[in-house]
JSON list of C-alpha atoms in Angstrom, two decimals:
[
{"chain": "A", "resi": 1, "resn": "PHE", "atom": "CA", "xyz": [4.80, -21.67, 1.13]},
{"chain": "A", "resi": 2, "resn": "SER", "atom": "CA", "xyz": [7.54, -20.27, -1.07]},
{"chain": "A", "resi": 3, "resn": "ASP", "atom": "CA", "xyz": [10.19, -21.67, -3.33]},
{"chain": "A", "resi": 4, "resn": "GLU", "atom": "CA", "xyz": [12.76, -18.96, -2.64]},
{"chain": "A", "resi": 5, "resn": "ASP", "atom": "CA", "xyz": [14.35, -17.42, 0.41]},
{"chain": "A", "resi": 6, "resn": "ASP", "atom": "CA", "xyz": [14.96, -13.87, -0.80]},
{"chain": "A", "resi": 7, "resn": "HIS", "atom": "CA", "xyz": [12.05, -11.57, -1.48]},
{"chain": "A", "resi": 8, "resn": "ASP", "atom": "CA", "xyz": [12.94, -9.88, -4.76]},
{"chain": "A", "resi": 9, "resn": "GLU", "atom": "CA", "xyz": [9.67, -7.94, -5.01]},
{"chain": "A", "resi": 10, "resn": "LEU", "atom": "CA", "xyz": [8.65, -4.68, -3.39]},
{"chain": "B", "resi": 1, "resn": "MET", "atom": "CA", "xyz": [11.34, -8.20, -13.99]},
{"chain": "B", "resi": 2, "resn": "ASN", "atom": "CA", "xyz": [8.38, -8.31, -16.34]},
{"chain": "B", "resi": 3, "resn": "ILE", "atom": "CA", "xyz": [6.03, -5.66, -17.72]},
{"chain": "B", "resi": 4, "resn": "PHE", "atom": "CA", "xyz": [3.33, -6.26, -15.06]},
{"chain": "B", "resi": 5, "resn": "ARG", "atom": "CA", "xyz": [5.81, -5.97, -12.21]},
{"chain": "B", "resi": 6, "resn": "LEU", "atom": "CA", "xyz": [7.33, -2.78, -13.65]},
{"chain": "B", "resi": 7, "resn": "ALA", "atom": "CA", "xyz": [3.88, -1.28, -14.30]},
{"chain": "B", "resi": 8, "resn": "GLY", "atom": "CA", "xyz": [2.88, -2.20, -10.73]},
{"chain": "B", "resi": 9, "resn": "ASP", "atom": "CA", "xyz": [5.94, -0.54, -9.22]},
{"chain": "B", "resi": 10, "resn": "LEU", "atom": "CA", "xyz": [5.47, 2.58, -11.36]},
{"chain": "B", "resi": 11, "resn": "SER", "atom": "CA", "xyz": [1.80, 2.75, -10.38]},
{"chain": "B", "resi": 12, "resn": "HIS", "atom": "CA", "xyz": [2.83, 2.51, -6.72]},
{"chain": "B", "resi": 13, "resn": "LEU", "atom": "CA", "xyz": [5.39, 5.26, -7.21]},
{"chain": "B", "resi": 14, "resn": "LEU", "atom": "CA", "xyz": [2.83, 7.41, -9.07]},
{"chain": "B", "resi": 15, "resn": "ALA", "atom": "CA", "xyz": [0.37, 7.00, -6.19]},
{"chain": "B", "resi": 16, "resn": "ILE", "atom": "CA", "xyz": [2.90, 8.26, -3.66]},
{"chain": "B", "resi": 17, "resn": "ILE", "atom": "CA", "xyz": [3.89, 11.20, -5.88]},
{"chain": "B", "resi": 18, "resn": "LEU", "atom": "CA", "xyz": [0.21, 12.12, -6.44]},
{"chain": "B", "resi": 19, "resn": "LEU", "atom": "CA", "xyz": [-0.37, 12.15, -2.70]},
{"chain": "B", "resi": 20, "resn": "LEU", "atom": "CA", "xyz": [2.66, 14.36, -2.04]},
{"chain": "B", "resi": 21, "resn": "ILE", "atom": "CA", "xyz": [1.60, 16.73, -4.87]},
{"chain": "B", "resi": 22, "resn": "LYS", "atom": "CA", "xyz": [-1.93, 16.93, -3.47]},
{"chain": "B", "resi": 23, "resn": "ILE", "atom": "CA", "xyz": [-0.70, 17.84, 0.01]},
{"chain": "B", "resi": 24, "resn": "TRP", "atom": "CA", "xyz": [1.99, 20.23, -1.23]},
{"chain": "B", "resi": 25, "resn": "LYS", "atom": "CA", "xyz": [-0.10, 22.08, -3.86]},
{"chain": "B", "resi": 26, "resn": "THR", "atom": "CA", "xyz": [-3.26, 22.46, -1.77]},
{"chain": "B", "resi": 27, "resn": "ARG", "atom": "CA", "xyz": [-1.20, 23.03, 1.42]},
{"chain": "B", "resi": 28, "resn": "SER", "atom": "CA", "xyz": [-3.67, 20.64, 3.00]},
{"chain": "B", "resi": 29, "resn": "CYS", "atom": "CA", "xyz": [-4.04, 17.00, 3.92]},
{"chain": "B", "resi": 30, "resn": "ALA", "atom": "CA", "xyz": [-7.83, 17.19, 4.20]},
{"chain": "B", "resi": 31, "resn": "GLY", "atom": "CA", "xyz": [-9.45, 13.94, 3.11]},
{"chain": "B", "resi": 32, "resn": "ILE", "atom": "CA", "xyz": [-6.29, 11.91, 3.69]},
{"chain": "B", "resi": 33, "resn": "SER", "atom": "CA", "xyz": [-6.13, 9.34, 6.47]},
{"chain": "B", "resi": 34, "resn": "GLY", "atom": "CA", "xyz": [-3.05, 9.77, 8.64]},
{"chain": "B", "resi": 35, "resn": "LYS", "atom": "CA", "xyz": [-3.82, 6.35, 10.11]},
{"chain": "B", "resi": 36, "resn": "SER", "atom": "CA", "xyz": [-3.40, 4.68, 6.70]},
{"chain": "B", "resi": 37, "resn": "GLN", "atom": "CA", "xyz": [-0.17, 6.62, 6.13]},
{"chain": "B", "resi": 38, "resn": "ILE", "atom": "CA", "xyz": [1.21, 5.44, 9.48]},
{"chain": "B", "resi": 39, "resn": "LEU", "atom": "CA", "xyz": [0.28, 1.85, 8.58]},
{"chain": "B", "resi": 40, "resn": "PHE", "atom": "CA", "xyz": [2.07, 2.17, 5.21]},
{"chain": "B", "resi": 41, "resn": "ALA", "atom": "CA", "xyz": [5.19, 3.50, 6.95]},
{"chain": "B", "resi": 42, "resn": "ILE", "atom": "CA", "xyz": [5.10, 0.48, 9.31]},
{"chain": "B", "resi": 43, "resn": "VAL", "atom": "CA", "xyz": [4.66, -1.77, 6.24]},
{"chain": "B", "resi": 44, "resn": "TYR", "atom": "CA", "xyz": [7.72, -0.37, 4.45]},
{"chain": "B", "resi": 45, "resn": "VAL", "atom": "CA", "xyz": [9.99, -0.32, 7.48]},
{"chain": "B", "resi": 46, "resn": "SER", "atom": "CA", "xyz": [9.12, -3.85, 8.59]},
{"chain": "B", "resi": 47, "resn": "ARG", "atom": "CA", "xyz": [9.35, -5.25, 5.04]},
{"chain": "B", "resi": 48, "resn": "TYR", "atom": "CA", "xyz": [12.52, -3.53, 3.91]},
{"chain": "B", "resi": 49, "resn": "LEU", "atom": "CA", "xyz": [14.71, -4.48, 6.87]},
{"chain": "B", "resi": 50, "resn": "ASP", "atom": "CA", "xyz": [16.41, -6.81, 4.38]},
{"chain": "B", "resi": 51, "resn": "LEU", "atom": "CA", "xyz": [18.05, -3.69, 2.93]},
{"chain": "B", "resi": 52, "resn": "VAL", "atom": "CA", "xyz": [20.81, -4.29, 5.46]},
{"chain": "B", "resi": 53, "resn": "THR", "atom": "CA", "xyz": [21.06, -8.07, 4.99]},
{"chain": "B", "resi": 54, "resn": "THR", "atom": "CA", "xyz": [20.39, -8.84, 1.31]},
{"chain": "B", "resi": 55, "resn": "PHE", "atom": "CA", "xyz": [21.36, -7.04, -1.87]},
{"chain": "B", "resi": 56, "resn": "ILE", "atom": "CA", "xyz": [19.02, -7.83, -4.77]},
{"chain": "B", "resi": 57, "resn": "SER", "atom": "CA", "xyz": [19.60, -5.06, -7.32]},
{"chain": "B", "resi": 58, "resn": "VAL", "atom": "CA", "xyz": [20.24, -1.31, -7.53]},
{"chain": "B", "resi": 59, "resn": "TYR", "atom": "CA", "xyz": [16.62, -0.90, -8.68]},
{"chain": "B", "resi": 60, "resn": "ASN", "atom": "CA", "xyz": [15.32, -2.87, -5.70]},
{"chain": "B", "resi": 61, "resn": "THR", "atom": "CA", "xyz": [17.41, -0.94, -3.15]},
{"chain": "B", "resi": 62, "resn": "PHE", "atom": "CA", "xyz": [16.55, 2.41, -4.74]},
{"chain": "B", "resi": 63, "resn": "MET", "atom": "CA", "xyz": [12.80, 1.76, -4.75]},
{"chain": "B", "resi": 64, "resn": "LYS", "atom": "CA", "xyz": [12.83, 0.53, -1.15]},
{"chain": "B", "resi": 65, "resn": "LEU", "atom": "CA", "xyz": [14.63, 3.69, -0.03]},
{"chain": "B", "resi": 66, "resn": "VAL", "atom": "CA", "xyz": [12.17, 5.84, -2.01]},
{"chain": "B", "resi": 67, "resn": "PHE", "atom": "CA", "xyz": [9.14, 4.11, -0.45]},
{"chain": "B", "resi": 68, "resn": "ILE", "atom": "CA", "xyz": [10.48, 4.45, 3.09]},
{"chain": "B", "resi": 69, "resn": "SER", "atom": "CA", "xyz": [11.56, 8.08, 2.71]},
{"chain": "B", "resi": 70, "resn": "THR", "atom": "CA", "xyz": [8.43, 9.31, 0.89]},
{"chain": "B", "resi": 71, "resn": "SER", "atom": "CA", "xyz": [6.25, 7.62, 3.46]},
{"chain": "B", "resi": 72, "resn": "VAL", "atom": "CA", "xyz": [8.12, 9.33, 6.29]},
{"chain": "B", "resi": 73, "resn": "ALA", "atom": "CA", "xyz": [7.87, 12.63, 4.38]},
{"chain": "B", "resi": 74, "resn": "THR", "atom": "CA", "xyz": [4.09, 12.19, 3.99]},
{"chain": "B", "resi": 75, "resn": "ILE", "atom": "CA", "xyz": [3.70, 11.63, 7.74]},
{"chain": "B", "resi": 76, "resn": "TYR", "atom": "CA", "xyz": [5.83, 14.71, 8.43]},
{"chain": "B", "resi": 77, "resn": "LEU", "atom": "CA", "xyz": [3.64, 16.83, 6.13]},
{"chain": "B", "resi": 78, "resn": "MET", "atom": "CA", "xyz": [0.45, 15.52, 7.74]},
{"chain": "B", "resi": 79, "resn": "TYR", "atom": "CA", "xyz": [1.40, 15.56, 11.40]},
{"chain": "B", "resi": 80, "resn": "VAL", "atom": "CA", "xyz": [3.82, 18.51, 11.51]},
{"chain": "B", "resi": 81, "resn": "LYS", "atom": "CA", "xyz": [3.80, 20.93, 8.58]},
{"chain": "B", "resi": 82, "resn": "PHE", "atom": "CA", "xyz": [0.11, 20.89, 7.65]},
{"chain": "B", "resi": 83, "resn": "LYS", "atom": "CA", "xyz": [-1.15, 19.57, 10.97]},
{"chain": "B", "resi": 84, "resn": "ALA", "atom": "CA", "xyz": [-3.92, 22.19, 11.16]},
{"chain": "B", "resi": 85, "resn": "THR", "atom": "CA", "xyz": [-5.57, 20.78, 8.01]},
{"chain": "B", "resi": 86, "resn": "TYR", "atom": "CA", "xyz": [-5.58, 17.17, 9.20]},
{"chain": "B", "resi": 87, "resn": "ASP", "atom": "CA", "xyz": [-9.07, 15.80, 9.61]},
{"chain": "B", "resi": 88, "resn": "HIS", "atom": "CA", "xyz": [-8.77, 14.18, 13.07]},
{"chain": "B", "resi": 89, "resn": "ASN", "atom": "CA", "xyz": [-12.47, 13.78, 13.69]},
{"chain": "B", "resi": 90, "resn": "HIS", "atom": "CA", "xyz": [-13.22, 11.70, 10.60]},
{"chain": "B", "resi": 91, "resn": "ASP", "atom": "CA", "xyz": [-9.99, 9.68, 10.77]},
{"chain": "B", "resi": 92, "resn": "SER", "atom": "CA", "xyz": [-11.21, 7.60, 13.66]},
{"chain": "B", "resi": 93, "resn": "PHE", "atom": "CA", "xyz": [-10.35, 4.05, 12.55]},
{"chain": "B", "resi": 94, "resn": "ARG", "atom": "CA", "xyz": [-8.66, 2.08, 15.37]},
{"chain": "B", "resi": 95, "resn": "ILE", "atom": "CA", "xyz": [-5.43, 0.81, 13.82]},
{"chain": "B", "resi": 96, "resn": "GLU", "atom": "CA", "xyz": [-4.70, -1.62, 16.64]},
{"chain": "B", "resi": 97, "resn": "PHE", "atom": "CA", "xyz": [-7.59, -3.70, 15.25]},
{"chain": "B", "resi": 98, "resn": "LEU", "atom": "CA", "xyz": [-5.45, -4.21, 12.14]},
{"chain": "B", "resi": 99, "resn": "LEU", "atom": "CA", "xyz": [-1.95, -4.27, 13.68]},
{"chain": "B", "resi": 100, "resn": "VAL", "atom": "CA", "xyz": [-2.60, -6.95, 16.32]},
{"chain": "B", "resi": 101, "resn": "PRO", "atom": "CA", "xyz": [-4.40, -9.52, 14.11]},
{"chain": "B", "resi": 102, "resn": "CYS", "atom": "CA", "xyz": [-1.83, -9.07, 11.30]},
{"chain": "B", "resi": 103, "resn": "PHE", "atom": "CA", "xyz": [1.02, -9.67, 13.73]},
{"chain": "B", "resi": 104, "resn": "LEU", "atom": "CA", "xyz": [-0.64, -12.73, 15.26]},
{"chain": "B", "resi": 105, "resn": "LEU", "atom": "CA", "xyz": [-1.37, -14.13, 11.79]},
{"chain": "B", "resi": 106, "resn": "ALA", "atom": "CA", "xyz": [2.27, -13.54, 10.80]},
{"chain": "B", "resi": 107, "resn": "LEU", "atom": "CA", "xyz": [3.35, -15.55, 13.86]},
{"chain": "B", "resi": 108, "resn": "LEU", "atom": "CA", "xyz": [1.06, -18.40, 12.83]},
{"chain": "B", "resi": 109, "resn": "ILE", "atom": "CA", "xyz": [1.38, -18.47, 9.03]},
{"chain": "B", "resi": 110, "resn": "ASN", "atom": "CA", "xyz": [4.84, -17.61, 7.67]},
{"chain": "B", "resi": 111, "resn": "ASN", "atom": "CA", "xyz": [7.55, -19.00, 5.43]},
{"chain": "B", "resi": 112, "resn": "ALA", "atom": "CA", "xyz": [10.07, -19.35, 8.28]},
{"chain": "B", "resi": 113, "resn": "PHE", "atom": "CA", "xyz": [9.92, -18.61, 11.99]},
{"chain": "B", "resi": 114, "resn": "THR", "atom": "CA", "xyz": [12.74, -16.05, 12.02]},
{"chain": "B", "resi": 115, "resn": "PRO", "atom": "CA", "xyz": [12.45, -12.38, 13.09]},
{"chain": "B", "resi": 116, "resn": "LEU", "atom": "CA", "xyz": [13.04, -10.95, 9.60]},
{"chain": "B", "resi": 117, "resn": "GLU", "atom": "CA", "xyz": [10.68, -13.40, 7.92]},
{"chain": "B", "resi": 118, "resn": "ILE", "atom": "CA", "xyz": [7.93, -12.81, 10.49]},
{"chain": "B", "resi": 119, "resn": "LEU", "atom": "CA", "xyz": [8.26, -9.04, 10.02]},
{"chain": "B", "resi": 120, "resn": "TRP", "atom": "CA", "xyz": [8.18, -9.47, 6.23]},
{"chain": "B", "resi": 121, "resn": "THR", "atom": "CA", "xyz": [5.02, -11.59, 6.53]},
{"chain": "B", "resi": 122, "resn": "PHE", "atom": "CA", "xyz": [3.47, -9.09, 8.97]},
{"chain": "B", "resi": 123, "resn": "SER", "atom": "CA", "xyz": [4.13, -6.30, 6.45]},
{"chain": "B", "resi": 124, "resn": "ILE", "atom": "CA", "xyz": [2.46, -8.27, 3.66]},
{"chain": "B", "resi": 125, "resn": "TYR", "atom": "CA", "xyz": [-0.67, -8.90, 5.77]},
{"chain": "B", "resi": 126, "resn": "LEU", "atom": "CA", "xyz": [-0.73, -5.33, 7.06]},
{"chain": "B", "resi": 127, "resn": "GLU", "atom": "CA", "xyz": [-0.36, -3.82, 3.58]},
{"chain": "B", "resi": 128, "resn": "ALA", "atom": "CA", "xyz": [-3.42, -5.79, 2.45]},
{"chain": "B", "resi": 129, "resn": "VAL", "atom": "CA", "xyz": [-5.62, -3.92, 4.94]},
{"chain": "B", "resi": 130, "resn": "ALA", "atom": "CA", "xyz": [-3.69, -0.66, 5.46]},
{"chain": "B", "resi": 131, "resn": "ILE", "atom": "CA", "xyz": [-6.02, 1.26, 3.14]},
{"chain": "B", "resi": 132, "resn": "LEU", "atom": "CA", "xyz": [-9.07, 0.55, 5.32]},
{"chain": "B", "resi": 133, "resn": "PRO", "atom": "CA", "xyz": [-8.74, 3.72, 7.48]},
{"chain": "B", "resi": 134, "resn": "GLN", "atom": "CA", "xyz": [-8.57, 5.76, 4.23]},
{"chain": "B", "resi": 135, "resn": "LEU", "atom": "CA", "xyz": [-11.63, 4.06, 2.74]},
{"chain": "B", "resi": 136, "resn": "PHE", "atom": "CA", "xyz": [-13.38, 4.50, 6.10]},
{"chain": "B", "resi": 137, "resn": "LEU", "atom": "CA", "xyz": [-12.55, 8.22, 6.02]},
{"chain": "B", "resi": 138, "resn": "VAL", "atom": "CA", "xyz": [-13.94, 8.57, 2.48]},
{"chain": "B", "resi": 139, "resn": "SER", "atom": "CA", "xyz": [-17.12, 6.74, 3.50]},
{"chain": "B", "resi": 140, "resn": "LYS", "atom": "CA", "xyz": [-17.51, 8.97, 6.57]},
{"chain": "B", "resi": 141, "resn": "THR", "atom": "CA", "xyz": [-17.14, 12.23, 4.66]},
{"chain": "B", "resi": 142, "resn": "GLY", "atom": "CA", "xyz": [-19.00, 10.77, 1.66]},
{"chain": "B", "resi": 143, "resn": "GLU", "atom": "CA", "xyz": [-16.63, 12.28, -0.92]},
{"chain": "B", "resi": 144, "resn": "ALA", "atom": "CA", "xyz": [-13.05, 12.60, -2.11]},
{"chain": "B", "resi": 145, "resn": "GLU", "atom": "CA", "xyz": [-11.19, 15.27, -4.06]},
{"chain": "B", "resi": 146, "resn": "SER", "atom": "CA", "xyz": [-10.34, 14.14, -7.58]},
{"chain": "B", "resi": 147, "resn": "ILE", "atom": "CA", "xyz": [-6.58, 14.02, -6.93]},
{"chain": "B", "resi": 148, "resn": "THR", "atom": "CA", "xyz": [-7.24, 11.86, -3.86]},
{"chain": "B", "resi": 149, "resn": "SER", "atom": "CA", "xyz": [-9.29, 9.57, -6.11]},
{"chain": "B", "resi": 150, "resn": "HIS", "atom": "CA", "xyz": [-6.42, 9.35, -8.61]},
{"chain": "B", "resi": 151, "resn": "TYR", "atom": "CA", "xyz": [-4.09, 8.52, -5.72]},
{"chain": "B", "resi": 152, "resn": "LEU", "atom": "CA", "xyz": [-6.36, 5.71, -4.54]},
{"chain": "B", "resi": 153, "resn": "PHE", "atom": "CA", "xyz": [-6.77, 4.37, -8.08]},
{"chain": "B", "resi": 154, "resn": "ALA", "atom": "CA", "xyz": [-3.00, 4.23, -8.66]},
{"chain": "B", "resi": 155, "resn": "LEU", "atom": "CA", "xyz": [-2.44, 2.66, -5.24]},
{"chain": "B", "resi": 156, "resn": "GLY", "atom": "CA", "xyz": [-5.10, 0.01, -5.83]},
{"chain": "B", "resi": 157, "resn": "SER", "atom": "CA", "xyz": [-3.88, -0.73, -9.37]},
{"chain": "B", "resi": 158, "resn": "TYR", "atom": "CA", "xyz": [-0.39, -1.48, -8.08]},
{"chain": "B", "resi": 159, "resn": "ARG", "atom": "CA", "xyz": [-1.32, -4.70, -6.29]},
{"chain": "B", "resi": 160, "resn": "ALA", "atom": "CA", "xyz": [-3.75, -5.67, -9.07]},
{"chain": "B", "resi": 161, "resn": "LEU", "atom": "CA", "xyz": [-0.81, -5.43, -11.51]},
{"chain": "B", "resi": 162, "resn": "TYR", "atom": "CA", "xyz": [1.28, -7.50, -9.08]},
{"chain": "B", "resi": 163, "resn": "LEU", "atom": "CA", "xyz": [-1.39, -10.20, -9.30]},
{"chain": "B", "resi": 164, "resn": "LEU", "atom": "CA", "xyz": [-0.78, -10.33, -13.06]},
{"chain": "B", "resi": 165, "resn": "ASN", "atom": "CA", "xyz": [2.97, -10.38, -12.34]},
{"chain": "B", "resi": 166, "resn": "TRP", "atom": "CA", "xyz": [2.51, -13.38, -10.02]},
{"chain": "B", "resi": 167, "resn": "ILE", "atom": "CA", "xyz": [0.45, -15.25, -12.63]},
{"chain": "B", "resi": 168, "resn": "TYR", "atom": "CA", "xyz": [3.13, -14.50, -15.22]},
{"chain": "B", "resi": 169, "resn": "ARG", "atom": "CA", "xyz": [5.95, -15.58, -12.91]},
{"chain": "B", "resi": 170, "resn": "TYR", "atom": "CA", "xyz": [4.19, -18.81, -12.01]},
{"chain": "B", "resi": 171, "resn": "TYR", "atom": "CA", "xyz": [3.98, -19.82, -15.67]},
{"chain": "B", "resi": 172, "resn": "ALA", "atom": "CA", "xyz": [7.25, -18.29, -16.88]},
{"chain": "B", "resi": 173, "resn": "GLU", "atom": "CA", "xyz": [9.55, -19.07, -13.95]},
{"chain": "B", "resi": 174, "resn": "GLY", "atom": "CA", "xyz": [7.64, -21.50, -11.75]},
{"chain": "B", "resi": 175, "resn": "HIS", "atom": "CA", "xyz": [7.99, -18.88, -9.00]},
{"chain": "B", "resi": 176, "resn": "TYR", "atom": "CA", "xyz": [5.22, -18.33, -6.51]},
{"chain": "B", "resi": 177, "resn": "ASP", "atom": "CA", "xyz": [4.74, -17.12, -2.94]},
{"chain": "B", "resi": 178, "resn": "LEU", "atom": "CA", "xyz": [1.35, -18.07, -1.56]},
{"chain": "B", "resi": 179, "resn": "ILE", "atom": "CA", "xyz": [1.46, -15.54, 1.29]},
{"chain": "B", "resi": 180, "resn": "ALA", "atom": "CA", "xyz": [2.05, -12.62, -1.08]},
{"chain": "B", "resi": 181, "resn": "ILE", "atom": "CA", "xyz": [-0.51, -13.91, -3.61]},
{"chain": "B", "resi": 182, "resn": "PHE", "atom": "CA", "xyz": [-3.23, -14.46, -1.00]},
{"chain": "B", "resi": 183, "resn": "ALA", "atom": "CA", "xyz": [-2.68, -11.08, 0.70]},
{"chain": "B", "resi": 184, "resn": "GLY", "atom": "CA", "xyz": [-2.39, -9.32, -2.67]},
{"chain": "B", "resi": 185, "resn": "ALA", "atom": "CA", "xyz": [-5.74, -10.75, -3.75]},
{"chain": "B", "resi": 186, "resn": "ILE", "atom": "CA", "xyz": [-7.40, -9.52, -0.52]},
{"chain": "B", "resi": 187, "resn": "GLN", "atom": "CA", "xyz": [-5.75, -6.12, -0.97]},
{"chain": "B", "resi": 188, "resn": "THR", "atom": "CA", "xyz": [-7.07, -5.79, -4.52]},
{"chain": "B", "resi": 189, "resn": "ILE", "atom": "CA", "xyz": [-10.58, -6.97, -3.56]},
{"chain": "B", "resi": 190, "resn": "LEU", "atom": "CA", "xyz": [-10.80, -4.20, -0.93]},
{"chain": "B", "resi": 191, "resn": "TYR", "atom": "CA", "xyz": [-10.43, -1.62, -3.71]},
{"chain": "B", "resi": 192, "resn": "CYS", "atom": "CA", "xyz": [-13.10, -3.08, -6.00]},
{"chain": "B", "resi": 193, "resn": "ASP", "atom": "CA", "xyz": [-15.93, -0.90, -4.73]},
{"chain": "B", "resi": 194, "resn": "PHE", "atom": "CA", "xyz": [-13.71, 2.16, -5.09]},
{"chain": "B", "resi": 195, "resn": "PHE", "atom": "CA", "xyz": [-12.59, 1.09, -8.61]},
{"chain": "B", "resi": 196, "resn": "TYR", "atom": "CA", "xyz": [-16.25, 0.91, -9.61]},
{"chain": "B", "resi": 197, "resn": "LEU", "atom": "CA", "xyz": [-16.96, 4.43, -8.33]},
{"chain": "B", "resi": 198, "resn": "TYR", "atom": "CA", "xyz": [-13.76, 5.75, -9.91]},
{"chain": "B", "resi": 199, "resn": "ILE", "atom": "CA", "xyz": [-14.58, 4.38, -13.36]},
{"chain": "B", "resi": 200, "resn": "THR", "atom": "CA", "xyz": [-18.27, 5.33, -13.29]},
{"chain": "B", "resi": 201, "resn": "LYS", "atom": "CA", "xyz": [-17.82, 8.80, -11.76]},
{"chain": "B", "resi": 202, "resn": "VAL", "atom": "CA", "xyz": [-14.31, 10.28, -11.65]},
{"chain": "B", "resi": 203, "resn": "LEU", "atom": "CA", "xyz": [-13.35, 9.27, -15.18]},
{"chain": "B", "resi": 204, "resn": "LYS", "atom": "CA", "xyz": [-16.55, 10.93, -16.42]},
{"chain": "B", "resi": 205, "resn": "GLY", "atom": "CA", "xyz": [-15.48, 14.19, -14.83]},
{"chain": "B", "resi": 206, "resn": "LYS", "atom": "CA", "xyz": [-17.70, 13.94, -11.77]},
{"chain": "B", "resi": 207, "resn": "LYS", "atom": "CA", "xyz": [-16.59, 14.24, -8.20]},
{"chain": "B", "resi": 208, "resn": "LEU", "atom": "CA", "xyz": [-16.32, 11.05, -6.23]},
{"chain": "B", "resi": 209, "resn": "GLN", "atom": "CA", "xyz": [-19.38, 11.29, -4.05]},
{"chain": "B", "resi": 210, "resn": "LEU", "atom": "CA", "xyz": [-20.98, 8.37, -2.28]},
{"chain": "B", "resi": 211, "resn": "PRO", "atom": "CA", "xyz": [-24.73, 7.90, -2.50]},
{"chain": "B", "resi": 212, "resn": "ALA", "atom": "CA", "xyz": [-26.35, 9.29, 0.65]}
]
């Protein structure tokens, strides 16, 4: 579902 | 960071400040749903657990700490300091009807089946619907003070601006997160009726009053 592991948004 | 994301974050921050100003200046939390505020606190705490595992930026850490602490402060003002002004009778939404389905959905549809990721996903789903007790309270009383309306407008605009941020990021960076996009769209849709009333009434200087 996502292309990144870290969530950089709030 | 792009202009939509920054505007979204600032709108979110403005909403929280407006709410604190309303409670502090009027010495009252009348018209504010404590249930929604509890849900928002659960959202921030379950989402920002990565504060202790991942460093993204000073901005990111600072904003997360601000959101958690202001949300705890709001609950303190509502349930302790100005408890006598809290509108218990109208704030009757059952939050377990939101908490349980959001948690079950997070267990089923997530990016990874790990505790932190499930809690992050839960927080995204819960945030989408956390305003429902507040909207329910406004519909029960049939009106909202103008500062409460400004608060709701800023809070609703924040996720709408994030939608623009996600569109921008998809084209500019190829970045997307379907869970956040889907939940953010639901969250924004829930405010549409309120946005309509805000633009047609509050911005024209009238009080937000629902048709009887």
